[in-house]
Amino acid sequence: MKYVDEYRNSKEAELFANAIRKSTTRPWTLMEICGGQTHSIAKYSLQDLLPETISLLHGPGCPVCVTPINLIDKAVHIAAQPNVIFCSFGDMLRVPGSKENLLTVKSKGGDLRIVYSPLDALKIAQDNPQKEVVFFAIGFETTAPANAMAIYKAKLDDINNISFLVSQVIVPPAIRSILGSSENRVQGFLAAGHVCTVMGYQEYEPISQQYRIPIVVTGFEPLDILQGIYLCVKQLEEGRAEVENQYSRSVRKEGNLSAQKIIQEVFQIVARHWRGIGEIAQSGLGLREAYAQFDAENKFPHEVHSQERSTECISGLVLQGIKKPNECQAFGKSCTPESPLGATMVSTEGACAAYYRYQSV
Amino acid sequence: MRIGQVGFGGISKEINLAYVPEAKVGNYVIVHVGFAISILNEEEAHRVFETLHELNAMDNPDLS
Ligand code: SF4
């Protein structure tokens, strides 16, 4: 496919790797934010192309992984209601809840539908006016425009038998939280190209200045990631700390303004709980008062007392880049993608699943 | 809302174009969960390769 294949060329990857090797004089620790990037790094064994002095930590940018267990339990509860059609991205079905996951509800006869876009859920609601349709609106800034538009359309077209279980999170507060932690080892970030396609990268400038840390907005293909690493290392070696844009074929500084407008219309900034990490202030989006009627938590009020089951799972540490998946006792043994103990083993964007799939155990 | 047919290396899908109002037939777009979120800038798309060739030229001055 044009604009995809050429960014996977191994000869050119080798050239970048060479340039990185030449410009590195000291050890550096970088973190890629996005799970899509983690997936590419594992799939193309990019770490092997880098000098040993450069370590890559994998960040929290996996929407399925950070969706809190409390919302999984709520989803399970709602999906089990007799009159409900529960719509979700496929990745969410195997994510462990306190007792059950969504797949269990399906096997017990719940009407669960895997959809590609929130607009599909809207269509299902229009086609089934006698049913209550609920969409599990998870994701980062990349998914927010789609979710916001579906909610906006529901209100505009008076589709009242749909609601949204919202778990929208945003990246910059998570970066601040990582940098503010006493355990932090990250010296440079590869920011997520698609998140910045929507939001732009102005918000990263004060973070880069305050923490004196390079942030390079980076794409997902192997050459993008290698160039992102090269630019990041170059800044570190030259003692600079700036925001740079590697993914300029998609990202403009101000982002996509029409998408931001709809996000603003529908959502407001709220505190969110990140699974394995904890609550981060102002790190998510919640529905504004004007859209409260579409909030599944209002429509299906239900108290859940959620509790993580496995003590072996260290996915919280993996998500913060403190541990690597293969440092987990359960990795590839009691925890596999078929029977995952933690969400990072479920999603293709999760670091544990990426390691399991592409690395020999 | 404007909808467009977008080809993904062989298969074609209906994609919502509400966020790329300036999209024209023949443009490359970045798509996420059914929505185009940007039009690919074809000039910028070559930059990765230009940087590479510059790096390469610095390594092998005779060839440049
Ligand atoms: S390998 Fe499994 S148990 Fe270990 S951290 Fe990853 S998800 Fe948790």
Coordinates of C-alpha atoms and ligand atoms in Angstrom, one line a residue:
Chain A
M1 CA 0.0 0.0 0.0
K2 CA 1.4 3.4 -0.9
Y3 CA 2.7 5.5 2.1
V4 CA 2.9 2.3 4.1
D5 CA 5.3 -0.1 2.4
E6 CA 8.1 2.4 1.8
Y7 CA 8.3 3.0 5.6
R8 CA 9.0 -0.6 6.2
N9 CA 12.1 -0.9 4.0
S10 CA 14.8 -2.7 5.9
K11 CA 17.7 -1.2 4.0
E12 CA 16.6 2.3 5.0
A13 CA 15.9 1.1 8.5
E14 CA 19.5 0.0 8.7
L15 CA 20.7 3.5 7.5
F16 CA 18.7 5.1 10.4
A17 CA 20.1 2.6 12.9
N18 CA 23.5 3.5 11.7
A19 CA 22.9 7.2 12.2
I20 CA 21.6 6.5 15.7
R21 CA 24.6 4.4 16.6
K22 CA 27.0 7.2 15.3
S23 CA 25.3 9.9 17.3
T24 CA 25.0 8.0 20.6
T25 CA 27.8 8.5 23.1
R26 CA 26.0 7.6 26.3
P27 CA 23.1 5.4 27.5
W28 CA 19.7 6.9 27.0
T29 CA 16.2 5.7 28.1
L30 CA 13.3 6.6 25.8
M31 CA 9.6 5.8 26.1
E32 CA 7.2 5.4 23.2
I33 CA 3.7 6.4 24.4
C34 CA 1.5 4.6 22.1
G35 CA 0.7 0.9 22.0
G36 CA 0.7 0.9 18.2
Q37 CA 4.3 1.9 18.3
T38 CA 5.1 -0.8 20.9
H39 CA 3.5 -3.3 18.5
S40 CA 5.7 -2.1 15.6
I41 CA 8.8 -2.2 17.8
A42 CA 8.2 -5.8 18.8
K43 CA 7.0 -6.9 15.3
Y44 CA 10.0 -5.5 13.5
S45 CA 12.5 -6.2 16.3
L46 CA 13.6 -2.6 16.3
Q47 CA 15.3 -2.8 19.6
D48 CA 17.8 -5.2 18.0
L49 CA 18.8 -2.6 15.5
L50 CA 19.6 -0.1 18.2
P51 CA 22.9 0.2 20.1
E52 CA 22.7 -1.5 23.5
T53 CA 23.0 1.9 25.2
I54 CA 19.5 2.9 24.1
S55 CA 16.6 1.3 25.9
L56 CA 13.0 1.7 25.0
L57 CA 10.4 1.6 27.7
H58 CA 6.8 1.0 26.6
G59 CA 4.2 3.5 27.7
P60 CA 0.6 3.5 28.8
G61 CA -0.9 4.3 25.4
C62 CA -3.1 1.2 25.1
P63 CA -6.7 2.2 25.6
V64 CA -7.9 -1.4 26.3
C65 CA -5.2 -1.8 28.9
V66 CA -5.9 1.3 30.9
T67 CA -9.7 1.0 31.0
P68 CA -10.4 0.6 34.7
I69 CA -11.7 -2.7 36.1
N70 CA -14.7 -0.8 37.6
L71 CA -15.9 0.1 34.1
I72 CA -15.3 -3.5 32.8
D73 CA -17.6 -4.7 35.7
K74 CA -20.2 -2.1 34.8
A75 CA -20.0 -3.1 31.2
V76 CA -20.5 -6.8 32.2
H77 CA -23.5 -5.8 34.3
I78 CA -25.1 -3.7 31.6
A79 CA -24.4 -6.2 28.8
A80 CA -26.2 -8.9 30.9
Q81 CA -29.5 -6.9 31.0
P82 CA -32.2 -8.6 29.0
N83 CA -33.2 -5.6 26.8
V84 CA -29.7 -4.5 26.0
I85 CA -27.6 -4.7 22.9
F86 CA -24.0 -4.1 24.0
C87 CA -21.6 -2.8 21.4
S88 CA -17.9 -2.8 21.8
F89 CA -14.5 -2.9 19.9
G90 CA -13.5 -6.6 19.8
D91 CA -10.4 -6.2 22.0
M92 CA -12.5 -5.4 25.0
L93 CA -14.3 -8.8 25.2
R94 CA -11.4 -10.7 26.9
V95 CA -10.3 -8.0 29.3
P96 CA -10.6 -9.5 32.8
G97 CA -13.2 -8.0 35.2
S98 CA -13.5 -8.8 38.9
K99 CA -15.4 -12.0 38.2
E100 CA -16.3 -12.2 34.5
N101 CA -15.4 -10.6 31.2
L102 CA -17.7 -9.6 28.4
L103 CA -17.1 -12.8 26.6
T104 CA -18.7 -14.7 29.5
V105 CA -21.8 -12.6 29.1
K106 CA -21.9 -13.4 25.4
S107 CA -21.5 -17.1 26.1
K108 CA -24.5 -16.9 28.5
G109 CA -26.7 -15.5 25.7
G110 CA -26.1 -11.7 26.1
D111 CA -26.5 -9.7 22.9
L112 CA -23.0 -8.5 22.4
R113 CA -21.9 -7.0 19.1
I114 CA -18.4 -6.2 18.0
V115 CA -18.4 -3.0 15.9
Y116 CA -15.7 -1.2 13.9
S117 CA -17.0 2.3 14.7
P118 CA -19.3 4.0 17.2
L119 CA -21.4 5.0 14.2
D120 CA -22.2 1.3 13.7
A121 CA -23.7 1.3 17.2
L122 CA -25.8 4.3 16.3
K123 CA -27.1 2.4 13.3
I124 CA -28.0 -0.6 15.4
A125 CA -29.9 1.7 17.8
Q126 CA -31.9 3.1 14.8
D127 CA -32.6 -0.4 13.5
N128 CA -33.8 -1.7 17.0
P129 CA -35.9 1.0 18.5
Q130 CA -37.4 -1.4 21.1
K131 CA -34.0 -2.2 22.5
E132 CA -31.5 -0.2 24.6
V133 CA -28.1 0.0 22.8
V134 CA -25.0 0.7 24.8
F135 CA -21.6 1.5 23.2
F136 CA -18.4 1.0 25.2
A137 CA -16.7 4.4 24.3
I138 CA -13.1 3.7 25.3
G139 CA -10.0 5.3 23.9
F140 CA -7.5 8.1 23.7
E141 CA -7.7 11.4 21.9
T142 CA -7.6 9.4 18.6
T143 CA -11.0 7.8 19.2
A144 CA -12.6 10.8 20.9
P145 CA -13.6 12.5 17.6
A146 CA -15.5 9.4 16.5
N147 CA -17.2 8.9 19.9
A148 CA -18.0 12.6 20.2
M149 CA -19.6 12.6 16.7
A150 CA -21.7 9.5 17.5
I151 CA -23.0 11.2 20.7
Y152 CA -23.5 14.5 19.0
K153 CA -25.5 12.8 16.2
A154 CA -27.6 10.8 18.7
K155 CA -28.7 14.1 20.2
L156 CA -29.2 15.8 16.9
D157 CA -31.3 13.0 15.4
D158 CA -33.2 12.3 18.7
I159 CA -32.0 8.7 19.0
N160 CA -32.8 8.1 22.6
N161 CA -32.3 4.4 22.9
I162 CA -28.5 4.6 22.8
S163 CA -26.1 5.5 25.6
F164 CA -22.3 5.4 26.0
L165 CA -20.2 3.9 28.7
V166 CA -17.4 6.4 28.5
S167 CA -13.7 5.7 29.3
Q168 CA -11.9 8.3 27.4
V169 CA -8.4 9.2 28.5
I170 CA -5.8 11.8 27.4
V171 CA -2.1 11.6 27.0
P172 CA -0.5 14.8 28.4
P173 CA -1.5 14.3 32.1
A174 CA -0.2 10.7 31.9
I175 CA 3.2 12.0 30.7
R176 CA 3.2 14.5 33.5
S177 CA 2.4 11.7 35.9
I178 CA 5.2 9.5 34.6
L179 CA 7.7 12.4 34.8
G180 CA 6.6 13.4 38.3
S181 CA 7.1 9.9 39.7
S182 CA 10.2 9.2 41.8
E183 CA 10.7 6.0 39.9
N184 CA 10.9 7.8 36.5
R185 CA 13.8 6.8 34.2
V186 CA 12.5 8.3 31.0
Q187 CA 14.8 10.8 29.4
G188 CA 12.9 11.4 26.1
F189 CA 9.4 10.6 24.7
L190 CA 8.1 9.5 21.4
A191 CA 4.6 11.1 21.4
A192 CA 1.8 9.3 19.6
G193 CA 1.3 10.5 16.0
H194 CA -2.4 9.9 15.7
V195 CA -3.2 11.5 19.1
C196 CA -1.3 14.6 17.9
T197 CA -3.0 14.4 14.5
V198 CA -6.2 15.2 16.4
M199 CA -4.9 17.5 19.2
G200 CA -1.8 19.0 17.8
Y201 CA 1.3 19.3 19.9
Q202 CA 1.2 22.7 21.5
E203 CA 0.2 21.1 24.8
Y204 CA 3.5 19.2 24.9
E205 CA 5.7 22.4 24.8
P206 CA 5.2 23.4 28.4
I207 CA 5.9 19.8 29.5
S208 CA 9.1 19.6 27.5
Q209 CA 10.2 23.0 29.0
Q210 CA 9.2 22.3 32.6
Y211 CA 10.9 18.8 32.7
R212 CA 13.7 19.7 30.2
I213 CA 12.8 16.6 28.2
P214 CA 12.7 16.0 24.4
I215 CA 9.3 15.0 23.0
V216 CA 9.2 13.8 19.4
V217 CA 5.8 13.4 17.8
T218 CA 6.3 10.1 16.0
G219 CA 4.4 7.8 13.5
F220 CA 4.0 4.0 13.7
E221 CA 5.9 2.5 10.8
P222 CA 9.4 1.2 11.5
L223 CA 11.1 4.1 9.7
D224 CA 9.0 6.6 11.6
I225 CA 10.0 5.1 14.9
L226 CA 13.7 4.9 14.0
Q227 CA 13.6 8.5 12.9
G228 CA 11.8 9.5 16.0
I229 CA 14.5 7.8 18.1
Y230 CA 17.2 9.4 16.0
L231 CA 15.7 12.9 16.6
C232 CA 15.3 12.2 20.3
V233 CA 18.8 11.0 20.8
K234 CA 20.2 13.9 18.8
Q235 CA 18.4 16.3 21.1
L236 CA 19.7 14.5 24.2
E237 CA 23.3 14.4 22.9
E238 CA 23.2 18.1 22.0
G239 CA 21.6 19.0 25.3
R240 CA 18.4 20.3 23.8
A241 CA 14.8 19.7 25.1
E242 CA 12.2 20.6 22.5
V243 CA 9.0 19.3 20.8
E244 CA 9.8 18.1 17.3
N245 CA 7.4 16.6 14.7
Q246 CA 8.6 13.5 12.9
Y247 CA 5.1 12.6 11.7
S248 CA 4.6 15.8 9.7
R249 CA 2.8 13.9 6.9
S250 CA -0.2 13.8 9.2
V251 CA 0.3 16.1 12.2
R252 CA -0.1 19.9 12.1
K253 CA 0.9 21.9 15.1
E254 CA -2.7 23.0 15.9
G255 CA -4.1 19.5 15.2
N256 CA -7.5 18.9 13.6
L257 CA -9.6 21.9 14.7
S258 CA -12.9 20.6 13.5
A259 CA -12.4 17.4 15.4
Q260 CA -11.4 19.4 18.5
K261 CA -14.6 21.5 18.2
I262 CA -16.9 18.4 18.4
I263 CA -14.9 16.9 21.3
Q264 CA -15.2 20.2 23.2
E265 CA -19.0 20.3 22.5
V266 CA -19.7 16.9 23.9
F267 CA -16.9 16.2 26.5
Q268 CA -15.4 18.0 29.4
I269 CA -12.1 17.3 31.2
V270 CA -12.5 15.0 34.2
A271 CA -10.3 12.9 36.5
R272 CA -10.0 9.3 35.3
H273 CA -8.8 6.1 36.8
W274 CA -6.1 4.2 34.8
R275 CA -6.0 0.5 35.3
G276 CA -2.8 -0.5 37.0
I277 CA -1.8 3.1 37.5
G278 CA -4.5 4.8 39.6
E279 CA -6.4 8.0 39.3
I280 CA -4.8 10.8 37.4
A281 CA -6.3 14.3 37.8
Q282 CA -7.7 15.9 34.6
S283 CA -6.7 12.9 32.6
G284 CA -9.9 12.0 30.8
L285 CA -13.1 13.1 29.2
G286 CA -16.6 12.8 30.5
L287 CA -19.9 13.8 29.0
R288 CA -21.1 17.4 29.5
E289 CA -24.3 18.1 31.3
A290 CA -26.1 18.7 28.0
Y291 CA -25.4 15.1 27.0
A292 CA -26.0 13.5 30.4
Q293 CA -29.0 11.6 29.0
F294 CA -26.6 9.6 26.8
D295 CA -24.4 8.5 29.8
A296 CA -24.8 4.7 30.3
E297 CA -23.8 5.2 33.9
N298 CA -26.9 7.4 34.5
K299 CA -29.2 5.1 32.5
F300 CA -28.1 1.9 34.3
P301 CA -27.2 3.1 37.8
H302 CA -25.4 0.2 39.6
E303 CA -22.8 0.1 42.3
V304 CA -20.0 -2.3 41.7
H305 CA -17.3 -3.3 44.1
S306 CA -14.4 -4.2 41.8
Q307 CA -11.3 -6.0 42.8
E308 CA -8.3 -7.1 40.8
R309 CA -7.9 -10.9 41.0
S310 CA -4.3 -11.9 40.2
T311 CA -1.5 -10.9 42.4
E312 CA 1.1 -12.1 39.9
C313 CA 0.1 -9.6 37.3
I314 CA 2.4 -6.5 37.1
S315 CA 0.7 -4.9 34.2
G316 CA 0.5 -1.6 36.1
L317 CA 4.3 -1.5 36.2
V318 CA 4.5 -2.6 32.6
L319 CA 2.2 0.3 31.6
Q320 CA 4.4 2.8 33.3
G321 CA 7.6 1.4 31.8
I322 CA 9.0 0.4 35.1
K323 CA 9.0 -3.3 34.2
K324 CA 9.2 -5.2 30.9
P325 CA 6.6 -7.9 30.1
N326 CA 9.2 -10.7 30.2
E327 CA 10.2 -9.7 33.7
C328 CA 6.8 -10.9 34.8
Q329 CA 6.7 -14.4 36.4
A330 CA 3.4 -15.3 34.7
F331 CA 4.5 -14.1 31.2
G332 CA 3.9 -16.9 28.7
K333 CA 3.3 -19.4 31.5
S334 CA 0.0 -18.8 33.4
C335 CA -0.7 -15.7 31.3
T336 CA -1.1 -16.0 27.5
P337 CA -3.4 -14.1 25.0
E338 CA -5.8 -17.1 25.2
S339 CA -6.1 -16.8 29.0
P340 CA -4.8 -13.4 29.9
L341 CA -4.3 -12.4 33.5
G342 CA -4.0 -8.7 32.7
A343 CA -5.3 -6.4 30.0
T344 CA -1.8 -5.8 28.6
M345 CA -1.9 -9.4 27.4
V346 CA -5.3 -8.9 25.7
S347 CA -5.0 -6.0 23.3
T348 CA -2.8 -6.1 20.3
E349 CA -1.5 -2.8 21.5
G350 CA -0.6 -4.2 24.9
A351 CA 3.1 -4.6 25.6
C352 CA 2.7 -8.2 27.0
A353 CA 0.7 -9.4 23.9
A354 CA 3.2 -7.8 21.6
Y355 CA 6.2 -9.5 23.4
Y356 CA 4.3 -12.8 23.4
R357 CA 3.5 -12.7 19.8
Y358 CA 6.8 -11.6 18.4
Q359 CA 9.5 -12.8 20.8
S360 CA 10.5 -16.3 21.5
V361 CA 9.7 -17.2 25.1
Chain B
M1 CA -22.2 14.2 7.1
R2 CA -19.9 13.6 4.1
I3 CA -19.0 10.0 3.5
G4 CA -16.3 8.7 1.1
Q5 CA -15.1 5.5 -0.3
V6 CA -11.6 4.8 1.0
G7 CA -9.4 2.0 -0.4
F8 CA -7.1 0.1 2.1
G9 CA -4.7 -1.8 -0.1
G10 CA -7.4 -3.8 -2.0
I11 CA -10.5 -3.4 0.1
S12 CA -12.7 -0.4 0.1
K13 CA -14.7 1.0 3.0
E14 CA -17.2 3.8 3.6
I15 CA -15.4 6.4 5.8
N16 CA -16.8 9.5 7.5
L17 CA -15.2 12.6 6.1
A18 CA -16.7 15.1 8.6
Y19 CA -13.3 16.0 10.0
V20 CA -11.5 16.5 6.7
P21 CA -14.0 18.9 4.9
E22 CA -11.3 19.8 2.3
A23 CA -10.7 16.1 1.3
K24 CA -10.8 15.5 -2.5
V25 CA -11.0 12.4 -4.6
G26 CA -7.5 11.0 -4.9
N27 CA -6.3 12.2 -1.5
Y28 CA -4.7 9.8 1.0
V29 CA -6.3 10.0 4.4
I30 CA -5.5 8.7 7.9
V31 CA -8.4 6.7 9.2
H32 CA -9.3 5.8 12.8
V33 CA -12.5 3.9 13.8
G34 CA -14.4 4.9 10.7
F35 CA -13.4 8.6 10.6
A36 CA -10.7 10.2 8.5
I37 CA -8.7 12.3 10.9
S38 CA -6.3 13.9 8.5
I39 CA -5.3 14.3 4.8
L40 CA -1.8 13.0 4.3
N41 CA 0.6 15.7 3.2
E42 CA 2.4 14.1 0.3
E43 CA 5.3 16.6 0.3
E44 CA 5.9 16.0 4.0
A45 CA 5.7 12.2 3.3
H46 CA 9.0 12.4 1.4
R47 CA 10.9 14.1 4.3
V48 CA 11.8 10.9 6.0
F49 CA 13.6 9.8 2.9
E50 CA 15.3 13.1 2.3
T51 CA 16.7 13.0 5.9
L52 CA 18.0 9.5 5.2
H53 CA 19.7 10.6 2.0
E54 CA 21.3 13.5 3.7
L55 CA 22.6 11.2 6.5
N56 CA 23.8 8.8 3.9
A57 CA 25.6 11.5 1.9
M58 CA 27.3 12.7 5.1
D59 CA 28.6 9.1 5.6
N60 CA 29.7 8.7 2.0
P61 CA 30.7 12.1 0.7
D62 CA 32.1 10.6 -2.6
L63 CA 28.8 9.2 -3.6
S64 CA 26.8 12.4 -3.1
Ligands
SF4_1 S1 2.4 -11.1 31.4 FE1 0.3 -11.3 32.0 S2 0.4 -11.4 34.2 FE2 2.3 -10.6 33.5 S3 2.1 -8.3 33.5 FE3 1.6 -9.0 31.5 S4 -0.7 -9.3 31.6 FE4 0.0 -9.2 33.7

